[in-house]
Amino acid sequence: MRPSHIALAFLVAIIWGVNFVSIKLALTGFPPILLTALRFALAALPALFIARPAGIGWKQLATVSTFLFTGHYVFLFMGIDQGMAPGLASIVLQCQAFMTMLIAAGMLGERPRPQQLLGAGVAGVGLLVTATTVGLDVTWIGFGLTLLAAASWAMGNVLMRQLPPSPTLPLMVWLSVVPPLPVFTLSLLFEGPERVAAALTGVTWTAGLALLYIVVLSTLVGFGIWGMLLREYKASLVAPFSLLVPVTGTVAAHFAFGETFGPMRLTGMALLFAGIVITILPWRKVRPAVA
């Protein structure tokens, strides 16, 4: 990769890691379901100027977006709102990597390689170890909602693989067109018109700027750069940079909120991270030299 593109890949990892801090700050002014609706309403605005990707119908957009965007972010935002630590969320959410593998095995008949099964096993042990620390500074409901976010993201990954090849940024923009109205309706039903109105009329600088960070930097800039890199290089070369996201996420949460990790949680997070590394990174078979 060219040095400038390596720098851009690192930049995206930093943007997406700091995004977990931004979510926590945005939730100080917006309830989680409303925040999801606003995020995608703003992210969908470029659809006024960008054509819908060719060969992708509304039914396909709605199906993929329901899992990749709606379920993913409603559960994630609710999880952090209900007591999931942002730094820990950045690690646990990456369970989507081996969840995607398991769902693809069931839906697409793809047989996992031994390396992937090993990675899933290590990550599963890490998840169990991490779960033993729930109840100290992290709630069970927040932890569970974050796992549901990872599962929804994984299902969205599998469904998106069935779409025709499309440029990443236009696809992300048009997938963002789907959630705003139904999610805003859910917000009115579950969070109440009074709470929604109070949030919309009393926006603070902190929550407003955090929302703009989530929309502009994390969604449009982040996915725009990521899509460009995937068009320039093989996915196996680009994807490993995503492993930096939980690293930057935990560091950002530590500096922003003083989030700390005890020995047991650090062990669980390290096992989770190791399992994801084993699952994602390409491992070449060592062939014996031919005399």
CSV table of N, CA and C in Angstrom, one decimal, residues 14 17-22 24 80 84-91 245-261 269:
chain,number,residue,atom,x,y,z
A,14,ILE,N,-8.9,5.4,13.7
A,14,ILE,CA,-9.0,6.3,14.8
A,14,ILE,C,-10.4,7.0,14.8
A,17,GLY,N,-12.8,4.4,16.1
A,17,GLY,CA,-12.6,4.2,17.6
A,17,GLY,C,-13.1,5.3,18.4
A,18,VAL,N,-12.8,6.5,18.1
A,18,VAL,CA,-13.3,7.7,18.8
A,18,VAL,C,-14.8,7.8,18.7
A,19,ASN,N,-15.4,7.2,17.7
A,19,ASN,CA,-16.9,7.2,17.5
A,19,ASN,C,-17.6,6.7,18.7
A,20,PHE,N,-17.0,5.7,19.5
A,20,PHE,CA,-17.7,5.2,20.7
A,20,PHE,C,-17.8,6.2,21.8
A,21,VAL,N,-16.8,7.1,21.8
A,21,VAL,CA,-16.8,8.2,22.8
A,21,VAL,C,-17.9,9.2,22.3
A,22,SER,N,-18.0,9.4,21.0
A,22,SER,CA,-19.0,10.4,20.5
A,22,SER,C,-20.4,9.9,20.8
A,24,LYS,N,-21.4,8.0,23.3
A,24,LYS,CA,-21.7,8.3,24.7
A,24,LYS,C,-22.0,9.7,25.0
A,80,ILE,N,-25.2,1.2,25.2
A,80,ILE,CA,-24.4,2.2,25.8
A,80,ILE,C,-25.2,3.0,26.8
A,84,MET,N,-23.5,0.0,29.1
A,84,MET,CA,-22.3,-0.6,28.5
A,84,MET,C,-21.2,0.4,28.4
A,85,ALA,N,-20.0,0.1,28.9
A,85,ALA,CA,-18.9,1.0,28.8
A,85,ALA,C,-18.4,1.1,27.3
A,86,PRO,N,-18.2,2.4,26.8
A,86,PRO,CA,-17.9,2.5,25.4
A,86,PRO,C,-16.6,1.8,25.0
A,87,GLY,N,-15.6,1.8,25.8
A,87,GLY,CA,-14.4,1.1,25.4
A,87,GLY,C,-14.6,-0.4,25.3
A,88,LEU,N,-15.3,-1.0,26.3
A,88,LEU,CA,-15.6,-2.4,26.2
A,88,LEU,C,-16.5,-2.7,25.0
A,89,ALA,N,-17.5,-1.8,24.7
A,89,ALA,CA,-18.4,-2.0,23.6
A,89,ALA,C,-17.6,-2.1,22.3
A,90,SER,N,-16.5,-1.3,22.2
A,90,SER,CA,-15.7,-1.3,20.9
A,90,SER,C,-15.1,-2.7,20.7
A,91,ILE,N,-14.8,-3.4,21.8
A,91,ILE,CA,-14.2,-4.8,21.7
A,91,ILE,C,-15.3,-5.8,21.4
A,245,VAL,N,-9.6,-0.6,15.5
A,245,VAL,CA,-10.7,0.2,16.0
A,245,VAL,C,-10.9,-0.1,17.5
A,246,PRO,N,-11.0,-1.4,17.9
A,246,PRO,CA,-11.1,-1.6,19.4
A,246,PRO,C,-10.0,-1.0,20.2
A,247,VAL,N,-8.8,-1.0,19.6
A,247,VAL,CA,-7.6,-0.4,20.3
A,247,VAL,C,-7.8,1.1,20.5
A,248,THR,N,-8.1,1.8,19.4
A,248,THR,CA,-8.4,3.2,19.5
A,248,THR,C,-9.6,3.6,20.3
A,249,GLY,N,-10.6,2.7,20.3
A,249,GLY,CA,-11.8,2.9,21.1
A,249,GLY,C,-11.6,2.8,22.6
A,250,THR,N,-10.8,1.8,23.0
A,250,THR,CA,-10.5,1.7,24.4
A,250,THR,C,-9.6,2.8,24.9
A,251,VAL,N,-8.6,3.2,24.1
A,251,VAL,CA,-7.8,4.3,24.5
A,251,VAL,C,-8.6,5.6,24.6
A,252,ALA,N,-9.4,5.9,23.6
A,252,ALA,CA,-10.2,7.1,23.6
A,252,ALA,C,-11.2,7.1,24.8
A,253,ALA,N,-11.8,5.9,25.2
A,253,ALA,CA,-12.7,5.9,26.3
A,253,ALA,C,-11.9,6.1,27.6
A,254,HIS,N,-10.7,5.6,27.7
A,254,HIS,CA,-9.9,5.8,28.9
A,254,HIS,C,-9.6,7.3,29.1
A,255,PHE,N,-9.2,8.0,28.0
A,255,PHE,CA,-8.9,9.4,28.2
A,255,PHE,C,-10.1,10.3,28.3
A,256,ALA,N,-11.2,9.9,27.7
A,256,ALA,CA,-12.4,10.7,27.8
A,256,ALA,C,-13.2,10.5,29.1
A,257,PHE,N,-13.3,9.3,29.5
A,257,PHE,CA,-14.2,9.0,30.7
A,257,PHE,C,-13.4,8.3,31.8
A,258,GLY,N,-12.1,8.1,31.7
A,258,GLY,CA,-11.3,7.5,32.7
A,258,GLY,C,-11.7,6.0,32.8
A,259,GLU,N,-12.2,5.4,31.7
A,259,GLU,CA,-12.6,4.0,31.8
A,259,GLU,C,-11.3,3.1,32.0
A,260,THR,N,-11.4,2.2,33.0
A,260,THR,CA,-10.3,1.3,33.4
A,260,THR,C,-10.7,-0.1,33.2
A,261,PHE,N,-9.8,-1.0,33.2
A,261,PHE,CA,-10.0,-2.4,33.0
A,261,PHE,C,-9.2,-3.2,34.0
A,269,MET,N,-10.8,-9.4,27.3
A,269,MET,CA,-10.7,-8.5,26.1
A,269,MET,C,-9.5,-9.0,25.2
